C-alpha angles and dihedrals in degrees: 000000000000124000124181127199091257089074095038098103094040088050092046091051091053094045100045096093100043126111112290101006116136104206095152126097109252123233125224116265115270108170127071088214095077092080104024114155099022092121087067093052109118122232117260118247091254133015115243136195105245126187117192115198097212109006099162106067120068114310096021096072091052088051090049099052095041092053093047089050088050088055099254126149102239129197121181125200121198143118095287094236095124128035090210090207089278116199119245114280095025108135115223121208120184134214139129110239092194087071100038096258104153098128091114091069094058125111095017130095134209136191093221136027118196115192115200116161104038122122101146116072094222088069092060092043090051094051097041092056087064100033106033091093096033101057137060100208137016124205118196117199100215128162139240084246087085086080123100104224097169105136096003108131099167142018121245138137109312095015114122101263098044111113092262100104099197091079125121115298132203098265096163133035089251093064096060125058090206094069126235098343099086096042088048090052093047090049087051094050090053090048089054098055088040089062101032109024130232090275089064105034135091122191118192120187110197122195117211107339111210143167135072114003095023096139089181091071092208089138101018090068090073099055091043094046096047093047088058089058126197128099109347127191110223117187124246129333099324091250100090112112121253125198127191137153127205112238090230093054090051091045096050092046091048091057091046094055091053088050088053093045087235115173135183139061128313146176110224118191132109178311103018094237132034113296118194126206089248093049087048098053097040090047087053094051088048092053094055123087124226136054105294127191112202149134130205115217109197103207120189121256091242095057092044090053093044082057097050093247101148126219117239097008101052098013091047123203083021124110101178134271109340096337110188091216086069091057097063113162115232104173092123096052093045087050089052094056104275108156132180136215118224119279086236092065098046093045094051096042091044090053090043089054095048093052093051089059123100117288093247092050090054091050090062122057113191098207138020134059118316112239094240091051092048093052089049091052091046091054094050091047091054092043087056090063093237096095 
């Protein structure tokens, strides 16, 4: 699949609402909890020269901070529009990959390149033309949206979301219900392998990435909403699976994979064992301090749909009844060292970060159910005699 720069803006607009894409501008870190615990991080066995493409968005700063704490020499390459609160000693190179501006990468070498923001394959190609012979390992951060789930109703051995990563991928827009985002990531993965070879390429496919710095609010909505208390709409019967991964867990594991020279393809979401929506919401409630007066109202998917309540965007972290994408298998990543901090830590520190943001930011949630609409749907639910 080939994509030139003339179609970049069109493709970006189509991809912007898809799973995993970070189209929103990052805000500077404002909560010390974001990197809590890093002073206790042990040094790596050997120091690496790591180039991070991006590095100032959502997951990138977590990678940078952890890599520095482990004793690595870190360089970031991006457009220079956000400082990302970079630690002292981190080198910053500037260039716009939309325009093919990768000249700042010439004349240097790195042990590892971690590519965070790429969706379009020409970004991989342009960087690879410069970096192919000047790096040892290339890590591409992809997405589980690469999987073609049309007609898949359960996860089993050999189905797309089983841990065997050789399963069918979304290769054309028609194969993926989220538009072009999945197919573009597939094309980018293949471009990476074409340039670096399987023996030097690591492909990481995260699910929903959450935690401090997440400006999509796709998980943040729940800690914020639960902290507000009152009558809360919760989706379905509570038994549907929910999968998330804290950006810090993803970032730290990514750094450890390059320390170990691990290559191959991995699904990267969490937690380690099945988490239901009820367990997630009640777990968030238990993590929050204060005397909260709240009631969850578990409303069937059919009623929510009839009242125009959208899964994923309004009922965040929820893809609908028994959605197979929420049962992604992660055994290979766990075997390769992926670890998870408790849901309570992610929930509490996400809320702490959000509350440290400017008042105008806190006033505008970018996902979740608006209070007025929630009240209307709850009234309709009670009027139906079911609530």
